[in-house]
Short mmCIF file of C-alpha atoms and ligand atoms in Angstrom, two decimals:
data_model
loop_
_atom_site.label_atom_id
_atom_site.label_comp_id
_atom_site.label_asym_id
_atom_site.label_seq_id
_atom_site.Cartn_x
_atom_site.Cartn_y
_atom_site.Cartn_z
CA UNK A 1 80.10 92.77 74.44
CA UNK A 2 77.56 90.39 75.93
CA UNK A 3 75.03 91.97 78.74
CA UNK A 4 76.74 89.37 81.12
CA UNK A 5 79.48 90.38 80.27
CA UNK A 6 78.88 93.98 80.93
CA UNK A 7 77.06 92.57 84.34
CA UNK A 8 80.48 91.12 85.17
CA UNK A 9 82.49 94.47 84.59
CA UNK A 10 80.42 96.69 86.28
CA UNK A 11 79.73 94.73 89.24
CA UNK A 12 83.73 94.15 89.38
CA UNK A 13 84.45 98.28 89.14
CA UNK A 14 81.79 98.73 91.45
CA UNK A 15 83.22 95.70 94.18
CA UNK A 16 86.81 97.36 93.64
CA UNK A 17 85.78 100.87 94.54
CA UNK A 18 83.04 100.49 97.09
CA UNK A 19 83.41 96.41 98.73
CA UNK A 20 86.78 95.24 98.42
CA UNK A 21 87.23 92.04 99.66
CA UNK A 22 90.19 91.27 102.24
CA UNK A 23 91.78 88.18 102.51
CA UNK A 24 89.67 86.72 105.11
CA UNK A 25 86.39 87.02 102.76
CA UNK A 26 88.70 85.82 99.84
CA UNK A 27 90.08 82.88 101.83
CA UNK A 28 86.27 81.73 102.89
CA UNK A 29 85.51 81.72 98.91
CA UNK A 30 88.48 80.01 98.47
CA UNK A 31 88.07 77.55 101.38
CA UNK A 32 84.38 77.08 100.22
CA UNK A 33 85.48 76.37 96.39
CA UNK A 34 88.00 74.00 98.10
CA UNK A 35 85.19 72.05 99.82
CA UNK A 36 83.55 72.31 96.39
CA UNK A 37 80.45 74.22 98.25
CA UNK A 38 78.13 75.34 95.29
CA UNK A 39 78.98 79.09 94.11
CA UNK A 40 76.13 80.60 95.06
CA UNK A 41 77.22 82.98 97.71
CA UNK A 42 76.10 86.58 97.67
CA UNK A 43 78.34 88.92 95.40
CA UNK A 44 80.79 91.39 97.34
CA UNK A 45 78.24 94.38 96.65
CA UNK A 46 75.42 92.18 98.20
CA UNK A 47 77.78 91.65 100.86
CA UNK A 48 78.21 95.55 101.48
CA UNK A 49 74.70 95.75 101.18
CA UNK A 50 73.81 93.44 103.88
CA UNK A 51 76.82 94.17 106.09
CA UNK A 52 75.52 98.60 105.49
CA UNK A 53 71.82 97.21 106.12
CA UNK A 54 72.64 96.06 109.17
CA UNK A 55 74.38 98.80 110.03
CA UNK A 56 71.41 101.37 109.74
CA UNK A 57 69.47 99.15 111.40
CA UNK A 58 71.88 99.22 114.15
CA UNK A 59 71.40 95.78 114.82
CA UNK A 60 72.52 93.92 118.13
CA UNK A 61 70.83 90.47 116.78
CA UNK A 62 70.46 88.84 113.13
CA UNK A 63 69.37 85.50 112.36
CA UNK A 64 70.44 84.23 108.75
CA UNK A 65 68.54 81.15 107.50
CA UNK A 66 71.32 79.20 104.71
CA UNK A 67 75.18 79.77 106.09
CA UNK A 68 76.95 78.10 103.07
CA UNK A 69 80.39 78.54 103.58
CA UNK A 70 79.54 81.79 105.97
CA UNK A 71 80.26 84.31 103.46
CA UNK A 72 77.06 86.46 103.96
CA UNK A 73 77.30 85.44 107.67
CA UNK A 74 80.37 86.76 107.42
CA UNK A 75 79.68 90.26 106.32
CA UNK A 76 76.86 90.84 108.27
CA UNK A 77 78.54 89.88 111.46
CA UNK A 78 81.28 92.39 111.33
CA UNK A 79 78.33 94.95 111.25
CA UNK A 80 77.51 93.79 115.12
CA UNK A 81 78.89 95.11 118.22
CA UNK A 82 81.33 92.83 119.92
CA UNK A 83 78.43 91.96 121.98
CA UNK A 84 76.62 91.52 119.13
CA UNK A 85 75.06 87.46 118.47
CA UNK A 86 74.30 86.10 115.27
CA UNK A 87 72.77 82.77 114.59
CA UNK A 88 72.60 81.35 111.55
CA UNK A 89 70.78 77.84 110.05
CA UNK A 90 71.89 75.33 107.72
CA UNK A 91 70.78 72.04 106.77
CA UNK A 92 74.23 70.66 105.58
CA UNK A 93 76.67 69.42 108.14
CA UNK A 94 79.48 69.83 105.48
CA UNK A 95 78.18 73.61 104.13
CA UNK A 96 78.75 74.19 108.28
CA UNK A 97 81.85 73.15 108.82
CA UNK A 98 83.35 74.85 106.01
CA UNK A 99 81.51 77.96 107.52
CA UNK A 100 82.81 77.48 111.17
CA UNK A 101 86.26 77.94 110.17
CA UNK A 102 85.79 80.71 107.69
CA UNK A 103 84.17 82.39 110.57
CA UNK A 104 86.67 81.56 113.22
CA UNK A 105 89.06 82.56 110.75
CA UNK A 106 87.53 86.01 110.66
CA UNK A 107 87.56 86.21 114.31
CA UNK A 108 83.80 86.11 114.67
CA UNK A 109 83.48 83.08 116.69
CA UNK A 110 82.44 84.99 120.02
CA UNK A 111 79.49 86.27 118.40
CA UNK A 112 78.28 83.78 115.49
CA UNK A 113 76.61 80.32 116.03
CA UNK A 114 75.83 78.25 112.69
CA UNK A 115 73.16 75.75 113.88
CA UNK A 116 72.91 72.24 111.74
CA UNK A 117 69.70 71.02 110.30
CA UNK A 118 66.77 71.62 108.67
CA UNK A 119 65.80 75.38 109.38
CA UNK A 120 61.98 74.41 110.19
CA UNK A 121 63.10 72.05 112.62
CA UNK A 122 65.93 74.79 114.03
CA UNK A 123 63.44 77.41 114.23
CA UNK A 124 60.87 76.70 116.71
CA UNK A 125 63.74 74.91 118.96
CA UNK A 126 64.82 78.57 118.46
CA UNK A 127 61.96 80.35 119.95
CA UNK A 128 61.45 77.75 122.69
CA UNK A 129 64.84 80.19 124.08
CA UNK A 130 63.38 83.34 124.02
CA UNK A 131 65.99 85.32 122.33
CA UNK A 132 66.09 88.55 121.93
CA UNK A 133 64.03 90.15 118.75
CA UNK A 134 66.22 89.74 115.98
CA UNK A 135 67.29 92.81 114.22
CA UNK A 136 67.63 91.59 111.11
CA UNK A 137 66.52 88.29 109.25
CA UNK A 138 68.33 87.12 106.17
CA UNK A 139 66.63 84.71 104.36
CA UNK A 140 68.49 82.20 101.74
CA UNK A 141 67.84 79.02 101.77
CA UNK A 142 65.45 76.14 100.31
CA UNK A 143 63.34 78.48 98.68
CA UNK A 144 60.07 76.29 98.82
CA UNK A 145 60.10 77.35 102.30
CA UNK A 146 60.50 80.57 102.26
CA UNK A 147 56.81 81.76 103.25
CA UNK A 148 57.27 79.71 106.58
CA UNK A 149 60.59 81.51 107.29
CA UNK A 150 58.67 84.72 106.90
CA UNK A 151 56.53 83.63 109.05
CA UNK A 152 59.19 82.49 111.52
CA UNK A 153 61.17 85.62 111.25
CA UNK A 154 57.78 87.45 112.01
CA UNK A 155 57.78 85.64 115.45
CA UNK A 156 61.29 85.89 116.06
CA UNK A 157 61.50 89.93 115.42
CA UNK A 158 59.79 92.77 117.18
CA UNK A 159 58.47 96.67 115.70
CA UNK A 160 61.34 98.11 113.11
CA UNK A 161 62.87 94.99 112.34
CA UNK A 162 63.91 94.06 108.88
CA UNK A 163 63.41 91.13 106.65
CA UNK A 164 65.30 90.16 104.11
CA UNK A 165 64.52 87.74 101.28
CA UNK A 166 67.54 86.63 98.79
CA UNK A 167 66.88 85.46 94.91
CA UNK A 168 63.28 86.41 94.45
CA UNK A 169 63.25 86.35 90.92
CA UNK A 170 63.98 83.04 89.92
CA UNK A 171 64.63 84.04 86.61
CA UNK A 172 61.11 86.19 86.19
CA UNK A 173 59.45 83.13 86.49
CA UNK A 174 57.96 84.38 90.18
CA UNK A 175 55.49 86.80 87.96
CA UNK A 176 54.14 83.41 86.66
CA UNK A 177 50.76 82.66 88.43
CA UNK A 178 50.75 78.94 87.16
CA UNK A 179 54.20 78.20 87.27
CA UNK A 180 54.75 74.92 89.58
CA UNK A 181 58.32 74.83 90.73
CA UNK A 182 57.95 74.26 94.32
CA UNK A 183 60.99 77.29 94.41
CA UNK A 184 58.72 79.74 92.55
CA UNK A 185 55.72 78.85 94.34
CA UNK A 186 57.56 79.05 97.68
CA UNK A 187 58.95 82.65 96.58
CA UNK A 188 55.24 83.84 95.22
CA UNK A 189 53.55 82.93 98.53
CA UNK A 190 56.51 84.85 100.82
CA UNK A 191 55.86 87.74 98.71
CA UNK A 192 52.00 87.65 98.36
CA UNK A 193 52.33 87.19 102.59
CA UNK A 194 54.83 90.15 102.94
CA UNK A 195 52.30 92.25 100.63
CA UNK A 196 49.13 91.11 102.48
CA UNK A 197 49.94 90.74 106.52
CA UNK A 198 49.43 93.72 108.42
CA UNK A 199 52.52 93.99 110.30
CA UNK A 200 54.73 94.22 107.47
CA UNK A 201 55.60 96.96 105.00
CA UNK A 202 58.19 95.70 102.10
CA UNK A 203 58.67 95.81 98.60
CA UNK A 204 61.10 93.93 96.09
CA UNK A 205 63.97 95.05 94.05
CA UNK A 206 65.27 93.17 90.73
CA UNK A 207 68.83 93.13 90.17
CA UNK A 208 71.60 92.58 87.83
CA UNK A 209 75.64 91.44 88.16
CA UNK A 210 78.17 89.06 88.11
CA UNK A 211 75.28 86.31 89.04
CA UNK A 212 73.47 87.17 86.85
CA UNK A 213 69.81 88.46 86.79
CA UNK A 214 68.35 87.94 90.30
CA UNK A 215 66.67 90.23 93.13
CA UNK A 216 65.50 89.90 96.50
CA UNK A 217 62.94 91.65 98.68
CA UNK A 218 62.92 93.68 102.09
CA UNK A 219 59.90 93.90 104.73
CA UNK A 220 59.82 96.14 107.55
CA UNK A 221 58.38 94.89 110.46
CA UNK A 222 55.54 97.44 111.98
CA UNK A 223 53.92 97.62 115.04
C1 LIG B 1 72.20 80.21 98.73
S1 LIG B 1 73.00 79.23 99.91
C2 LIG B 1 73.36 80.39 101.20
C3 LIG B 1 74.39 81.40 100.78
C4 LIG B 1 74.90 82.27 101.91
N1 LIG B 1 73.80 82.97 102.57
C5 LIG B 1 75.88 83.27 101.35
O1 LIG B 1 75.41 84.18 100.65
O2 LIG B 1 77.09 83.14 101.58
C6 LIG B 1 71.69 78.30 100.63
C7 LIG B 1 72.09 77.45 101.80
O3 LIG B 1 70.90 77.02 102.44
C8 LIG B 1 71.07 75.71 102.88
N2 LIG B 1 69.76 75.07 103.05
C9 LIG B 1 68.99 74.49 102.09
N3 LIG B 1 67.86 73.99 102.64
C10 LIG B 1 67.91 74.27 103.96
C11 LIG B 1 67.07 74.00 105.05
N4 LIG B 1 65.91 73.36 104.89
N5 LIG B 1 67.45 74.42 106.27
C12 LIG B 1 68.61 75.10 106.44
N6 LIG B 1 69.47 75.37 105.44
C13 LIG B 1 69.13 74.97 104.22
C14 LIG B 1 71.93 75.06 101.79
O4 LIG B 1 72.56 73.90 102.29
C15 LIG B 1 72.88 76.20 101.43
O5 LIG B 1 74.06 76.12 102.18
#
């Protein structure tokens, strides 16, 4: 048996025992594969993962940055309190609309807002409202930019928060100090900024399943 393969099986005993998906997550896969939306949603355990994150973190507020078709938005939004608000960013009009009616669908509408657009231009438009400190940040989008979403999410949270990074690993290539790719280079510099600044404690995890190799990283924000 391959490793992928083996990937593939374990993440699938693990999904069936601990993340089942219902057939409102199912139909926003669907609906997204319909729209032909790249696959490159999180996996139903990353799903859990965020959706138990924000749990513990009891969070009232999370701000996602790349909606998709609203999977992830999805299960972290069922985490919230019905007066819960989550916004979330994307850049494609299309990726949006797919996501509004998955998450109508789901009967999160009340409390989830996808914003269209660039994220850099959605962000300080953002902050010009004075929202409450977000919670939670989930970060997974263009991943040039990640560094300035860290440093957005940095404005836009308060003490105890948590950041969350998606796909650091780009295939190991982020432990590569002269690799170019503006992805990797975007990725190096969020890290090197979560491991430098002094209000944030975080570290990075790598990770295997049923997409393959990949990892992501998680900052606390301190005081
Ligand atoms: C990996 S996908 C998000 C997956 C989603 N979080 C999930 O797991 O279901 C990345 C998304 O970020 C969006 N994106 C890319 N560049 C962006 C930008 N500059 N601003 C906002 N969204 C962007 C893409 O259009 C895509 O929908």
């Amino acid at each position: 048996m391959s490793e992928s393969q083996l990937w593939d099986d374990v993440d699938e005993y693990f999904s069936a025992h601990l993340s089942p998906e219902d057939d409102t997550l199912q139909a926003a896969l669907r609906d997204s594969d319909a729209a032909e939306l790249p696959q490159i949603s999180v996996t139903p355990t990353q799903g859990k993962f965020l959706h138990l994150l924000a749990q513990i973190q009891g969070a009232r507020n999370i701000l996602e940055i790349g909606t998709l078709g609203g999977y992830s938005t999805i299960w972290l939004a069922r985490a919230l309190p019905a007066d819960g608000r989550l916004i979330s960013l994307e850049y494609s009009a299309k990726n949006a609309e797919v996501a509004t009616r998955n998450i109508a669908r789901a009967g999160l509408d009340r409390i989830v807002e996808v914003r269209i657009g660039p994220a850099l231009e959605s962000l300080p438009k953002l902050a010009d409202e004075n929202p409450a400190p977000f919670d939670l940040v989930f970060i997974d989008a263009d991943k040039a930019n990640n560094p300035h979403y860290v440093d957005w999410a940095l404005r836009l949270t308060s003490t105890g928060s948590l950041i969350v990074v998606d796909n650091v690993v780009r295939g190991g290539r982020v432990a590569d100090p002269d690799a170019t790719a503006p992805d990797v280079r975007g990725t190096r510099a969020a890290i090197e900024l979560i491991g430098s600044h002094p209000r944030l404690s975080g570290t990075a995890i790598q990770t295997v399943g049923s997409k393959g190799y990949d990892g992501f990283a998680l900052a606390r924000v301190l005081a």
